[in-house]
Each structure stands twice: as C-alpha cells, then as structure tokens.
Coordinates of C-alpha atoms in Angstrom, one line a residue:
M218 CA 123.5 -55.1 -89.0
A219 CA 125.4 -58.4 -89.5
S220 CA 124.6 -61.3 -87.2
V221 CA 126.7 -61.7 -84.1
T222 CA 129.0 -64.8 -83.7
S223 CA 128.1 -66.5 -80.5
L224 CA 130.7 -67.1 -77.9
S225 CA 130.3 -70.9 -78.3
D226 CA 130.9 -70.5 -82.1
S227 CA 134.1 -68.4 -81.4
V228 CA 135.4 -71.0 -79.0
Q229 CA 134.5 -73.8 -81.4
Q230 CA 136.5 -72.0 -84.2
H231 CA 139.6 -71.4 -82.0
L232 CA 139.5 -75.0 -80.8
A233 CA 139.1 -76.4 -84.3
S234 CA 142.2 -74.4 -85.4
A235 CA 144.2 -75.6 -82.4
L236 CA 143.2 -79.2 -83.1
S237 CA 144.3 -79.1 -86.7
A238 CA 147.5 -77.3 -85.7
T239 CA 148.2 -80.1 -83.2
L240 CA 147.0 -83.0 -85.4
P241 CA 146.8 -82.0 -89.2
E242 CA 144.5 -85.0 -89.9
A243 CA 142.0 -83.6 -87.4
A244 CA 141.1 -80.7 -89.7
G245 CA 137.3 -80.3 -89.7
A246 CA 136.8 -82.6 -86.6
D247 CA 134.1 -81.5 -84.1
P248 CA 135.6 -80.4 -80.8
L249 CA 132.3 -81.5 -79.1
L250 CA 131.8 -78.3 -77.2
R251 CA 129.0 -78.0 -74.6
R252 CA 128.0 -76.0 -71.6
S253 CA 129.4 -77.4 -68.3
D254 CA 129.0 -77.2 -64.5
R255 CA 132.8 -77.4 -64.1
A256 CA 133.6 -74.3 -66.3
D257 CA 131.7 -72.3 -68.9
Y258 CA 132.3 -75.0 -71.6
Q259 CA 133.7 -78.4 -71.8
A260 CA 135.2 -79.9 -75.0
N261 CA 135.3 -83.7 -75.3
G262 CA 136.4 -84.1 -78.9
V263 CA 140.1 -84.8 -78.0
L264 CA 139.2 -88.3 -76.7
A265 CA 137.9 -89.6 -80.0
L266 CA 140.7 -88.0 -82.0
A267 CA 143.4 -89.5 -79.7
K268 CA 141.8 -93.0 -80.1
K269 CA 141.9 -92.6 -83.8
A270 CA 145.5 -91.3 -83.9
K271 CA 146.5 -93.9 -81.3
A272 CA 147.8 -91.0 -79.1
N273 CA 147.7 -90.4 -75.4
P274 CA 144.5 -88.2 -74.9
R275 CA 145.9 -86.2 -72.0
E276 CA 149.1 -85.4 -73.9
L277 CA 147.2 -84.5 -77.0
A278 CA 144.9 -82.2 -74.9
T279 CA 147.9 -80.5 -73.4
Q280 CA 149.3 -79.8 -76.9
V281 CA 146.0 -78.4 -78.0
V282 CA 146.0 -76.0 -74.9
A283 CA 149.5 -74.9 -75.8
N284 CA 148.4 -74.1 -79.4
L285 CA 145.3 -72.2 -78.0
T286 CA 147.2 -70.0 -75.6
T287 CA 149.6 -68.5 -78.2
P288 CA 149.0 -64.8 -78.7
D289 CA 145.9 -64.1 -80.9
A290 CA 144.7 -67.7 -80.8
G291 CA 141.6 -67.2 -78.8
S292 CA 143.1 -65.4 -75.8
A293 CA 140.6 -62.5 -76.2
V294 CA 137.7 -64.9 -75.8
I295 CA 139.2 -67.6 -73.6
K296 CA 140.3 -66.6 -70.1
D297 CA 141.4 -70.0 -68.9
I298 CA 141.6 -73.5 -70.3
E299 CA 142.6 -76.7 -68.4
V300 CA 142.9 -80.3 -69.1
S301 CA 140.8 -82.5 -66.8
G302 CA 140.2 -86.2 -66.4
P303 CA 141.3 -88.4 -69.3
G304 CA 141.6 -85.5 -71.7
F305 CA 138.6 -83.2 -71.4
L306 CA 139.2 -79.4 -71.9
N307 CA 137.5 -77.1 -69.4
I308 CA 137.1 -73.6 -70.8
T309 CA 136.3 -70.3 -69.0
I310 CA 135.3 -67.3 -71.1
A311 CA 136.8 -63.9 -70.4
D312 CA 134.3 -61.4 -68.8
R313 CA 135.2 -58.8 -71.3
A314 CA 134.3 -61.2 -74.2
I315 CA 130.9 -61.9 -72.6
T316 CA 130.0 -58.2 -72.2
E317 CA 131.3 -57.2 -75.7
N318 CA 129.3 -60.1 -77.3
L319 CA 126.1 -59.0 -75.6
A320 CA 126.8 -55.3 -76.5
A321 CA 126.9 -56.3 -80.1
R322 CA 123.6 -58.1 -79.8
Y323 CA 122.1 -55.1 -77.9
A324 CA 123.3 -52.8 -80.7
D325 CA 121.6 -54.8 -83.5
D326 CA 119.3 -52.1 -85.0
T327 CA 117.2 -54.8 -86.9
G328 CA 115.8 -56.0 -83.6
R329 CA 117.1 -59.5 -84.3
L330 CA 119.5 -59.5 -81.3
G331 CA 122.3 -60.7 -83.6
V332 CA 120.4 -63.9 -84.6
P333 CA 121.7 -64.9 -88.1
H334 CA 119.5 -66.2 -90.8
A335 CA 119.6 -70.0 -91.6
A336 CA 122.5 -70.9 -93.8
H337 CA 120.3 -72.4 -96.6
P338 CA 116.7 -71.0 -96.5
G339 CA 114.2 -72.6 -98.9
T340 CA 110.4 -72.7 -99.3
T341 CA 108.4 -74.6 -96.7
V342 CA 104.6 -75.2 -96.9
V343 CA 103.2 -75.5 -93.4
D344 CA 99.7 -77.1 -93.3
Y345 CA 98.1 -76.3 -89.9
A346 CA 94.9 -75.0 -88.3
Q347 CA 92.5 -77.1 -90.3
P348 CA 88.9 -76.6 -88.9
N349 CA 85.8 -78.0 -90.7
V350 CA 83.2 -76.0 -92.4
A351 CA 79.8 -75.8 -90.6
K352 CA 81.3 -77.4 -87.5
E353 CA 82.3 -75.9 -84.2
M354 CA 86.1 -75.8 -83.4
H355 CA 86.9 -77.9 -80.3
V356 CA 89.9 -78.5 -78.1
G357 CA 91.4 -80.9 -80.6
H358 CA 91.8 -78.0 -83.1
L359 CA 93.9 -76.0 -80.5
R360 CA 97.2 -77.8 -80.9
S361 CA 97.4 -77.8 -84.7
A362 CA 96.8 -74.0 -84.7
V363 CA 99.1 -73.1 -81.8
I364 CA 102.0 -75.4 -82.8
G365 CA 101.7 -74.5 -86.5
D366 CA 101.7 -70.8 -85.8
A367 CA 104.8 -71.0 -83.6
V368 CA 106.7 -73.0 -86.3
V369 CA 105.6 -70.5 -89.0
Q370 CA 106.9 -67.6 -86.8
L371 CA 110.2 -69.4 -86.2
L372 CA 110.8 -70.4 -89.8
E373 CA 110.0 -66.9 -91.1
F374 CA 112.3 -65.4 -88.5
T375 CA 115.2 -67.5 -89.7
G376 CA 114.7 -66.4 -93.3
E377 CA 112.7 -69.3 -94.7
N378 CA 110.0 -68.5 -97.3
V379 CA 106.9 -69.9 -95.6
V380 CA 103.7 -70.7 -97.5
R381 CA 100.8 -71.1 -95.0
R382 CA 98.1 -73.5 -95.8
H383 CA 94.9 -74.1 -93.8
H384 CA 93.4 -77.3 -95.3
I385 CA 89.9 -76.8 -94.1
G386 CA 87.3 -79.6 -94.4
D387 CA 85.0 -78.0 -96.9
W388 CA 83.9 -80.9 -99.1
G389 CA 82.1 -84.2 -98.8
T390 CA 78.8 -85.9 -98.7
Q391 CA 77.5 -84.0 -95.6
F392 CA 77.2 -80.9 -97.8
G393 CA 74.4 -82.5 -99.9
M394 CA 72.2 -82.6 -96.8
L395 CA 73.1 -79.0 -95.8
I396 CA 72.7 -77.5 -99.3
Q397 CA 69.4 -79.3 -99.8
Y398 CA 68.0 -78.0 -96.5
L399 CA 69.1 -74.5 -97.3
E400 CA 67.5 -74.8 -100.8
E401 CA 64.2 -75.7 -99.1
H402 CA 64.6 -73.0 -96.3
P403 CA 66.4 -70.3 -98.2
H404 CA 66.5 -67.6 -95.4
E405 CA 68.3 -69.7 -92.8
L406 CA 71.7 -68.0 -93.3
D407 CA 70.4 -64.5 -94.0
H408 CA 72.0 -61.7 -91.9
K409 CA 69.2 -59.5 -90.8
D410 CA 71.2 -56.6 -89.4
G411 CA 74.3 -56.5 -91.6
E412 CA 77.4 -57.7 -89.8
I413 CA 77.3 -60.7 -87.5
T414 CA 79.7 -62.0 -84.9
G415 CA 81.6 -65.3 -85.1
E416 CA 79.4 -66.7 -82.3
E417 CA 76.2 -65.8 -84.2
A418 CA 77.6 -67.3 -87.4
M419 CA 78.4 -70.6 -85.6
S420 CA 75.0 -70.6 -83.9
N421 CA 73.3 -70.3 -87.3
L422 CA 75.3 -73.1 -88.8
D423 CA 74.9 -75.3 -85.7
R424 CA 71.1 -74.9 -85.7
L425 CA 70.9 -75.6 -89.5
Y426 CA 73.1 -78.6 -89.2
K427 CA 71.1 -80.2 -86.4
T428 CA 67.8 -79.6 -88.1
A429 CA 69.0 -80.9 -91.4
R430 CA 70.5 -84.0 -89.8
K431 CA 67.2 -84.7 -88.0
L432 CA 65.3 -84.5 -91.3
F433 CA 67.9 -86.6 -93.1
D434 CA 67.6 -89.3 -90.5
S435 CA 63.8 -89.3 -90.4
D436 CA 62.7 -88.5 -93.9
D437 CA 63.6 -90.9 -96.7
E438 CA 62.5 -88.5 -99.5
F439 CA 64.7 -85.7 -98.1
K440 CA 67.5 -88.2 -97.8
T441 CA 67.2 -89.0 -101.6
R442 CA 67.1 -85.3 -102.5
A443 CA 70.2 -84.7 -100.4
R444 CA 72.1 -87.5 -102.0
R445 CA 71.2 -86.2 -105.5
R446 CA 72.5 -82.8 -104.3
V447 CA 75.9 -84.4 -103.6
V448 CA 76.1 -85.5 -107.2
D449 CA 75.2 -81.9 -108.3
L450 CA 77.9 -80.5 -106.1
Q451 CA 80.6 -82.9 -107.4
A452 CA 79.5 -82.1 -111.0
G453 CA 80.0 -78.4 -110.3
D454 CA 76.3 -77.3 -110.7
P455 CA 76.5 -73.5 -110.3
A456 CA 73.4 -73.1 -108.1
T457 CA 74.6 -75.9 -105.8
L458 CA 78.1 -74.4 -105.6
A459 CA 76.7 -71.0 -104.8
A460 CA 74.8 -72.5 -101.8
W461 CA 77.9 -74.4 -100.8
Q462 CA 79.9 -71.1 -100.8
K463 CA 77.4 -69.6 -98.4
F464 CA 78.3 -72.3 -95.8
V465 CA 82.1 -71.7 -96.4
D466 CA 81.6 -67.9 -96.0
E467 CA 79.5 -68.2 -92.9
S468 CA 82.1 -70.6 -91.4
K469 CA 84.9 -68.2 -92.2
I470 CA 83.3 -65.5 -90.1
Y471 CA 83.4 -67.9 -87.2
F472 CA 86.9 -69.2 -87.9
F473 CA 88.4 -65.7 -88.1
S474 CA 86.7 -64.8 -84.8
V475 CA 88.3 -67.8 -83.1
F476 CA 91.7 -67.2 -84.6
E477 CA 91.5 -63.5 -83.5
K478 CA 90.8 -64.7 -80.0
L479 CA 93.8 -66.9 -80.2
D480 CA 95.8 -63.8 -81.3
M481 CA 96.8 -65.6 -84.5
E482 CA 96.9 -64.2 -88.0
V483 CA 95.0 -66.4 -90.5
R484 CA 94.7 -64.8 -94.0
D485 CA 92.0 -65.7 -96.4
P486 CA 94.3 -66.5 -99.4
D487 CA 96.0 -69.1 -97.2
I488 CA 92.8 -71.0 -96.7
V489 CA 92.8 -73.7 -99.4
G490 CA 90.4 -76.4 -98.3
E491 CA 89.8 -79.9 -99.7
S492 CA 87.7 -78.3 -102.5
G493 CA 90.9 -76.4 -103.7
Y494 CA 92.2 -79.7 -105.2
N495 CA 89.0 -81.0 -106.9
D496 CA 90.2 -80.2 -110.4
M497 CA 93.4 -82.4 -109.8
L498 CA 91.8 -85.5 -108.4
H499 CA 91.1 -87.4 -111.7
E500 CA 94.6 -86.6 -113.0
T501 CA 96.2 -87.7 -109.7
C502 CA 94.5 -91.1 -110.0
R503 CA 95.4 -91.4 -113.7
L504 CA 99.1 -90.7 -113.0
L505 CA 99.2 -93.2 -110.2
E506 CA 97.4 -95.9 -112.2
E507 CA 99.5 -95.4 -115.4
S508 CA 102.8 -95.5 -113.5
G509 CA 101.7 -98.7 -111.7
V510 CA 102.0 -97.1 -108.3
A511 CA 98.3 -97.7 -107.7
V512 CA 96.3 -100.7 -108.9
R513 CA 92.6 -101.6 -109.1
S514 CA 91.4 -103.9 -106.4
E515 CA 87.8 -104.9 -106.1
G516 CA 87.0 -101.8 -108.2
A517 CA 88.9 -99.4 -106.0
L518 CA 92.2 -97.7 -106.8
C519 CA 94.6 -98.8 -104.1
V520 CA 98.3 -98.5 -103.2
F521 CA 99.7 -101.5 -101.2
F522 CA 102.7 -101.6 -98.8
D523 CA 104.7 -104.6 -97.7
D524 CA 105.0 -103.4 -94.1
I525 CA 101.5 -102.2 -93.5
K526 CA 99.1 -105.0 -92.6
G527 CA 95.9 -105.3 -90.6
P528 CA 95.2 -107.5 -87.5
D529 CA 94.3 -110.3 -89.9
G530 CA 97.7 -110.2 -91.6
N531 CA 96.3 -108.9 -94.9
P532 CA 97.8 -105.8 -96.5
V533 CA 96.0 -102.5 -95.6
P534 CA 96.0 -100.4 -98.8
L535 CA 95.7 -96.6 -99.2
I536 CA 92.5 -96.2 -101.1
V537 CA 92.8 -93.3 -103.6
Q538 CA 89.5 -93.8 -105.3
K539 CA 86.6 -95.8 -104.0
S540 CA 84.8 -98.5 -106.1
D541 CA 81.9 -96.1 -106.6
G542 CA 84.1 -93.5 -108.2
G543 CA 84.2 -91.2 -105.1
F544 CA 87.5 -89.9 -103.8
G545 CA 88.8 -90.2 -100.3
Y546 CA 91.2 -88.0 -98.3
A547 CA 94.2 -89.7 -99.9
A548 CA 93.4 -88.4 -103.4
T549 CA 93.1 -84.8 -102.0
D550 CA 96.3 -85.1 -99.9
L551 CA 98.2 -86.5 -102.9
S552 CA 96.9 -83.7 -105.2
A553 CA 97.9 -81.2 -102.5
I554 CA 101.4 -82.6 -102.6
R555 CA 101.6 -82.2 -106.4
D556 CA 100.3 -78.6 -106.1
R557 CA 102.8 -77.7 -103.3
V558 CA 105.8 -79.3 -105.1
F559 CA 105.2 -78.3 -108.7
N560 CA 103.2 -75.0 -108.4
L561 CA 104.5 -73.6 -105.1
K562 CA 108.0 -75.0 -105.6
A563 CA 108.3 -76.2 -102.0
D564 CA 111.5 -77.8 -100.7
N565 CA 109.8 -78.9 -97.5
L566 CA 106.2 -79.9 -96.7
L567 CA 105.2 -79.8 -93.1
Y568 CA 101.9 -81.2 -91.8
V569 CA 100.9 -80.2 -88.2
V570 CA 98.4 -83.0 -87.7
D571 CA 97.2 -85.3 -84.9
A572 CA 99.4 -88.3 -84.2
R573 CA 96.4 -90.6 -84.8
Q574 CA 96.7 -89.8 -88.5
S575 CA 100.3 -90.9 -88.7
L576 CA 99.7 -94.1 -90.6
H577 CA 97.6 -92.2 -93.2
F578 CA 100.4 -89.7 -93.8
K579 CA 103.1 -92.4 -93.8
M580 CA 101.2 -94.1 -96.7
V581 CA 100.5 -90.8 -98.5
F582 CA 104.2 -89.7 -98.4
E583 CA 105.4 -93.1 -99.5
T584 CA 102.9 -93.1 -102.4
A585 CA 104.1 -89.6 -103.5
R586 CA 107.7 -90.8 -103.3
R587 CA 106.9 -93.9 -105.5
A588 CA 105.2 -91.5 -108.0
G589 CA 108.3 -89.3 -108.1
W590 CA 106.5 -86.2 -106.7
L591 CA 108.7 -86.3 -103.6
S592 CA 112.4 -86.7 -104.3
D593 CA 115.5 -86.7 -102.1
D594 CA 115.6 -82.9 -102.3
I595 CA 112.0 -82.5 -101.1
T596 CA 111.1 -83.5 -97.5
A597 CA 107.6 -84.2 -96.3
F598 CA 107.2 -84.4 -92.5
Q599 CA 104.3 -84.9 -90.2
L600 CA 104.7 -82.8 -87.1
A601 CA 102.5 -85.2 -85.1
F602 CA 101.0 -84.0 -81.9
G603 CA 99.4 -85.8 -78.9
T604 CA 96.0 -85.4 -77.3
V605 CA 94.8 -82.7 -74.9
L606 CA 93.8 -84.5 -71.6
G607 CA 91.7 -83.3 -68.7
K608 CA 93.1 -83.2 -65.1
D609 CA 92.0 -86.8 -64.7
G610 CA 94.4 -87.9 -67.5
K611 CA 91.6 -88.9 -69.9
P612 CA 90.8 -87.1 -73.2
F613 CA 89.4 -83.6 -72.3
K614 CA 85.6 -83.6 -72.2
T615 CA 82.8 -81.6 -70.5
R616 CA 81.0 -83.1 -67.5
E617 CA 78.3 -84.3 -69.9
G618 CA 81.0 -86.2 -71.9
E619 CA 80.8 -83.7 -74.8
T620 CA 83.9 -82.4 -76.6
V621 CA 85.0 -79.1 -75.2
K622 CA 84.3 -76.1 -77.4
L623 CA 87.5 -74.1 -78.1
E624 CA 85.8 -70.7 -77.6
D625 CA 84.5 -71.7 -74.2
L626 CA 88.0 -72.9 -73.2
L627 CA 89.6 -69.6 -74.3
D628 CA 87.0 -67.5 -72.7
E629 CA 87.5 -69.3 -69.4
A630 CA 91.3 -68.9 -69.6
V631 CA 90.9 -65.2 -70.2
D632 CA 88.4 -64.9 -67.3
R633 CA 90.8 -66.7 -64.9
A634 CA 93.8 -64.6 -66.1
T635 CA 91.9 -61.4 -65.7
A636 CA 91.2 -62.2 -62.1
V637 CA 94.9 -62.8 -61.5
V638 CA 95.8 -59.5 -63.2
R639 CA 93.1 -57.6 -61.3
E640 CA 94.5 -58.8 -57.9
K641 CA 97.8 -56.9 -58.6
A642 CA 96.3 -54.0 -60.7
E643 CA 95.8 -51.4 -57.9
K644 CA 99.4 -51.9 -56.7
I645 CA 100.9 -51.1 -60.1
G646 CA 98.3 -48.6 -61.2
L647 CA 96.6 -50.4 -64.2
T648 CA 93.5 -48.9 -65.8
E649 CA 90.4 -51.0 -66.4
A650 CA 91.4 -51.1 -70.1
E651 CA 94.9 -52.4 -69.3
I652 CA 93.4 -55.0 -66.9
V653 CA 91.2 -56.3 -69.8
E654 CA 94.0 -56.2 -72.3
N655 CA 96.5 -57.9 -70.0
G656 CA 94.0 -60.4 -68.9
R657 CA 93.6 -61.5 -72.5
Y658 CA 97.4 -61.6 -73.2
V659 CA 97.9 -63.6 -70.0
G660 CA 95.0 -66.0 -70.6
I661 CA 95.7 -66.8 -74.2
G662 CA 99.5 -66.9 -73.5
A663 CA 98.9 -69.4 -70.7
V664 CA 97.0 -71.7 -73.1
K665 CA 99.6 -71.4 -75.8
Y666 CA 102.5 -71.9 -73.5
A667 CA 101.1 -74.9 -71.8
D668 CA 100.8 -76.5 -75.2
L669 CA 104.1 -75.3 -76.6
S670 CA 106.2 -76.2 -73.5
T671 CA 105.4 -79.9 -73.9
S672 CA 107.0 -81.9 -76.7
A673 CA 104.3 -81.9 -79.4
V674 CA 104.2 -85.7 -79.7
R675 CA 103.3 -86.1 -76.0
D676 CA 99.8 -85.7 -74.6
Y677 CA 99.4 -82.9 -72.0
K678 CA 97.0 -82.1 -69.2
F679 CA 94.8 -79.0 -69.6
D680 CA 94.8 -77.5 -66.1
L681 CA 93.8 -73.8 -66.1
D682 CA 94.7 -73.4 -62.4
Q683 CA 98.3 -74.4 -63.1
M684 CA 98.5 -72.5 -66.4
V685 CA 97.7 -69.1 -64.9
S686 CA 99.9 -69.6 -61.8
L687 CA 102.7 -67.1 -61.2
N688 CA 105.0 -69.9 -60.0
G689 CA 106.5 -72.7 -62.1
D690 CA 107.0 -73.2 -65.8
T691 CA 104.1 -71.0 -67.0
S692 CA 103.9 -68.1 -69.5
V693 CA 102.7 -65.8 -66.6
Y694 CA 106.1 -66.4 -64.9
L695 CA 107.9 -65.3 -68.1
Q696 CA 105.5 -62.4 -68.7
Y697 CA 106.0 -61.3 -65.1
A698 CA 109.8 -61.5 -65.4
Y699 CA 109.5 -59.2 -68.5
A700 CA 107.2 -56.7 -66.7
R701 CA 109.5 -56.6 -63.7
I702 CA 112.4 -55.6 -65.9
Q703 CA 110.3 -52.8 -67.5
S704 CA 109.4 -51.6 -64.0
I705 CA 113.2 -51.4 -63.1
L706 CA 114.0 -49.6 -66.3
R707 CA 111.2 -47.0 -65.5
K708 CA 112.8 -46.4 -62.1
A709 CA 116.3 -46.0 -63.4
D710 CA 116.5 -42.3 -62.4
G711 CA 118.0 -41.2 -65.7
A712 CA 120.7 -43.9 -65.7
V713 CA 121.0 -45.3 -69.3
P714 CA 121.6 -49.1 -69.9
T715 CA 125.3 -49.1 -71.1
A716 CA 127.7 -52.0 -71.5
H717 CA 130.9 -51.7 -69.5
P718 CA 133.4 -54.4 -70.8
E719 CA 136.0 -53.2 -68.3
L720 CA 134.0 -54.5 -65.4
E721 CA 134.5 -57.9 -63.8
L722 CA 131.2 -59.9 -63.8
A723 CA 129.7 -61.5 -60.7
P724 CA 128.8 -65.3 -61.1
A725 CA 125.1 -64.5 -61.6
E726 CA 125.9 -61.9 -64.2
R727 CA 128.1 -64.4 -66.1
A728 CA 125.4 -67.1 -65.9
L729 CA 122.9 -64.6 -67.4
G730 CA 125.3 -63.4 -70.1
L731 CA 126.2 -66.9 -71.2
H732 CA 122.6 -67.9 -71.4
L733 CA 121.6 -64.8 -73.4
D734 CA 124.4 -65.7 -75.8
Q735 CA 122.7 -69.0 -76.5
F736 CA 119.5 -67.4 -77.8
A737 CA 120.6 -67.3 -81.5
E738 CA 121.7 -71.0 -81.7
T739 CA 118.6 -72.1 -79.8
V740 CA 116.3 -70.3 -82.3
L741 CA 118.1 -71.8 -85.3
E742 CA 118.1 -75.3 -83.8
V743 CA 114.4 -75.1 -82.8
A744 CA 113.3 -73.8 -86.3
A745 CA 115.3 -76.5 -88.1
S746 CA 113.9 -79.3 -85.9
Y747 CA 110.3 -77.9 -85.6
E748 CA 110.5 -78.2 -81.8
P749 CA 109.1 -75.0 -80.2
H750 CA 109.1 -76.7 -76.7
K751 CA 112.9 -76.3 -76.7
L752 CA 112.5 -72.5 -77.1
A753 CA 110.0 -72.5 -74.3
A754 CA 112.5 -74.4 -72.1
Y755 CA 115.2 -71.9 -73.0
L756 CA 113.0 -68.9 -72.0
Y757 CA 111.9 -70.5 -68.8
Q758 CA 115.6 -71.1 -67.9
L759 CA 116.3 -67.5 -68.8
A760 CA 113.6 -66.3 -66.4
S761 CA 114.9 -68.6 -63.7
I762 CA 118.5 -67.4 -64.1
L763 CA 117.2 -63.8 -64.0
T764 CA 115.5 -64.6 -60.6
T765 CA 118.9 -65.7 -59.2
F766 CA 120.6 -62.6 -60.7
Y767 CA 118.0 -60.4 -58.8
D768 CA 118.8 -62.1 -55.6
Q769 CA 122.6 -61.7 -55.9
C770 CA 123.1 -58.5 -58.0
P771 CA 121.2 -55.3 -57.0
V772 CA 120.5 -53.3 -60.1
L773 CA 119.3 -49.9 -59.0
K774 CA 121.4 -50.1 -55.8
A775 CA 124.5 -51.3 -57.4
D776 CA 127.9 -50.3 -55.9
T777 CA 129.0 -47.9 -58.7
A778 CA 127.4 -45.9 -61.5
A779 CA 129.2 -48.1 -64.1
Q780 CA 128.0 -51.3 -62.4
K781 CA 124.4 -50.0 -62.3
E782 CA 124.5 -49.1 -66.1
N783 CA 126.0 -52.5 -66.9
R784 CA 123.3 -54.3 -64.9
L785 CA 120.6 -52.2 -66.5
F786 CA 122.1 -53.2 -69.9
L787 CA 122.0 -56.9 -68.9
V788 CA 118.4 -56.8 -67.7
D789 CA 117.3 -54.8 -70.8
L790 CA 118.9 -57.3 -73.1
T791 CA 117.2 -60.1 -71.1
A792 CA 113.8 -58.3 -71.6
R793 CA 114.4 -57.9 -75.3
T794 CA 115.3 -61.6 -75.5
L795 CA 112.2 -62.7 -73.5
H796 CA 110.0 -60.4 -75.7
Q797 CA 111.4 -61.8 -79.0
G798 CA 111.4 -65.4 -77.8
M799 CA 107.8 -65.2 -76.6
A800 CA 106.7 -63.4 -79.8
L801 CA 108.1 -66.4 -81.8
L802 CA 105.8 -68.6 -79.7
G803 CA 102.9 -66.3 -80.5
I804 CA 102.7 -64.9 -76.9
R805 CA 102.6 -61.2 -75.9
T806 CA 104.6 -59.6 -73.1
P807 CA 102.8 -56.7 -71.4
D808 CA 104.9 -53.9 -70.0
K809 CA 103.1 -53.8 -66.7
L810 CA 101.8 -56.8 -64.8

C-alpha cells in the first residue's frame, strides 16, 4: 500500500498552488502552516510574501482565499478559510476529509499506518550500547542502550539502512593483569555444569577481577609478569589472545542477559569492540602523519586545534599515539571512522555517547575531516546524553556511594511494576503468567520511557515511584490507554470498527483525528533529527486527547449504530498508533492491564 498524504501536506499543497496563482513570484514559497487554537491550522506565510512584494498583506490573503475556494482547489479538504489579523489564514478541515484520511491509514495492510519512507534513505552506522568487558554494567550504560535502540528502530522504520555497532571496551592494559592471573589459576572461568546465567558469568568475572587487582597492587613480581603479558597481547601471541577471548566470551554471556532484560536485540556480529580496529591503528597514524594532519610533539603523535586550549591557555591536542608507542582511544575511534566510511559505505555516523565525551568527539571528527575521511556528503554526529540523577538531583548512587548496578535497577523496576499490575489483576482476570509478563513490560517500559521522554542532552531524575505511576507522563499511562481500547473492542458486541465519512464529527473526535494524522510527519521528523523524546511527547498527547474523547464521546453507547462503528474505528486506529509508536521506542503494549 502506498503512503497516505497527511491532511497538513494536502492543505500545504493547495495553499502553495493558491499562493503562486495569486503571486507568480511566490512559486515554491512556504505557506508556514501550523496547528492552531483558533482553527485546525493557521498559515502565516502571506505576511512575509506581502512584505517582499510590497503588497497589502490582508488584500493578498483575501486573493489567496479566492483562489483556494474555486471548485477543485482544495474544497474537498478545506471546509472553511478566513483571513484574520494582519493577514493570517485560519483553515478548518472538512469532517469527511479527516475520516477518509484516517480510513486510508487504517486500511494500510503493511501495518505502517500510511507512514511514508524517508525521501532519501542512506546508510547510517549507529554506535550505541558500549559496555566494558569484565566489568559490571551500571546505570550510566542505560541511556546509550535505550536511546540508541530507539533511534535504530526509528531509522529502520523510515527505510534507512542501519548498521548497528556496539563498540565494547575489550582492549587495554588491564587485560594483562586479568590474563596473567587466569594463566596462573587456569580453572577460574570454567563452567562446571554446562550453561551458566549472565549473573553467574558476571560474578565469576567480578571475583577474578578483584583478586587479580589485589595481587597486582601488592605483588611486584606479578605486576611485572602482568605488564609483560600486555606486550604479548598487543603482539598477537596466540595463547594470550585465547585467554583474552575467554574474558570476552564470558562477558558476552552477561551482556546478552542484561540486554534481554532490557527487551533489546543485540546481535553478536554487531559487537565490534576496540580490538576490531587493532590492525588499522598503525596505518591510521601513518596516514595522519604523512598528510601533516598530525605532528610529533614530545614523542607523541598529536593533532592540534586553534580553538581548543587548556586552563593555562596552551593548546590541548588529540593524542593519537603516545610517546611510548601505545595507542589511545583516538587512534581506535579514527580507525573506526575509516572502516565505517570506506568499508561499510556509511553516509551518516551516529555516536550515542555521554555528553562528557563531547570534546573528544569534536576533536576526532575534526581530525577525520582534515584527513579527508569525512566529507561534506558524510555526517558524523554525537548524540550526546546527560547524566542519570537520583531523587536528590545528584548523580545516581547507592546509599554506600557506589555506582548503581544496571541489573539491580531493572529488577527493582519490574518488582514495583508487578505490584502495580497485581493490584488490578483480579478485576480484569489476569493469570499469574500474565501478571509476571505484564509486570516485566510495564517495569522495563517505565525505565525506557522516563529516559526517552526527556531530551537526551538533559540530565533526568530516576524516580521509580513516579515512573510506575498510572497518572502523568509515564509509559504506564500510555500502556493503560492502549489496554483500555482493547477492552472496549472486546466488548463491542459484534459491532465492527468501520469508517463513516458521511458523519459529522464531534469536537473531541476531530481533535483525535487531526492528532492521529500527525503521526507520520512526527515519525519522519523524529527519525531525521534523532529526537525520540518528541515521539514520546506526541504519544502522551495522543493518550491525553483520547481521555478527553472518552469523557465526551461514548463509544459502546453511541447514539446510532454508524456512530458506534465510527468511534470504534477511531479508537482502534488510536490503539494501532500507540502500539506502533511505543514499539519504535522499544516499549511493549499489553492487551490487558
């Protein structure tokens, strides 16, 4: 099924035609159409055009209206248009046009609700969800995973070819200590009874890490052996690499269990850690040095920038290679850019990374531009995100001042949500299995939505009581709106949701219909700007408009059979829109709640 032209696009096209018929030099001008309190839409573009043409704006607006109201010039979509103020156009849409537009979205057998694909899809590499090998994931890892996953879903839905990349921390000097310890205690990572859980894998790694660290700090001979082991690892010694691989594999068991808890798909081939770029590091440095982009300074290979200086006023360089020959993050990140541009043929590189790394990425992107690896046709963008705060407004920590473990946080959210679900379970006849499943969907949805409903760059407070509340801007409120519609559809007594374009719409029906029509443009805008919080805002507004609709428009007790069918059609399309919108945010919508 082809995509459905939104009502605002139809009005925009009719207005643009009327503008150029009135003022030929206005061809292609933007009518500046937006939703309005005074009518369905308001167009403000005539004012700027009148100024340019040195014409009276009200007179020009009146001529545009005359050109719009000729037969076949938008009269099927536009019911009424009036000039107001200095030359604004207030536009009211015909009821029939609203219902027919929604009926076309409802009939879309692809399940896309008439949402078109982006005009010019390309290839975007999204770098997100980057845990560290042999280390527990904490609350700081939550945002990269949740925001990245939502952006991936949105981009894929709009037709973009998305390459997912999980740039895990799987390299560095700490592995010398871990590998050496494993060499001397070879059974520490053995699995005695076959399969192990993610929790057991992390517990093994944590125990080994703490013991190795203690030994490293207290035993100089072990420290020397561990440092020698780093050299072996970097030289690619097979036995050392095999031991290193054990740590990566054990960590992956843990990672996958956490991502499964988060209801997120992370695939093994998409995990390309720091080690994945080792073979490119020397060449990256050679290319930068030969082209003069990087220079040697006190033995280190550095890139300098005029506008980046330290507190002392001296330039702060990006260090690509240290004076001892070792490589920093910059060499790996620059090699990853080369791989993504030249091998993966990416048009866009998107990094979902903590805002505290903004300076690093600014320098890396600028270096890649100077080297010619990023051109005007290839964008690199850091989707920087803020910090998760506790209720006290300070960075989220345990009572003991420790960083909060991500798994503990998710488990608590699910426990709280399950309690909320259980309270209503008897009334709606949920089985124990449904209570457990819905508790998980509500708990994980609550955590994701709290994150995604805030602009990524802002810090947000992690408040579980608020997150699992049925009132306010929460995912539970949206999930409940969806479940309530499913309940109405189940009680419909054989009445089938059917669009009736001949019916006049009540104000609350019109408001719901016009908001449903905006879903497509919202999805495309949100995907293009990487701003999932705007989709969350749209869905919350949809649920709020639905609440008003329920108050004013009885569905099952409507006045006539046709009105009942039309209202069932409106709420069913609302449910489908909520379901699709929430899925794009990575959140499930249970049928009963």
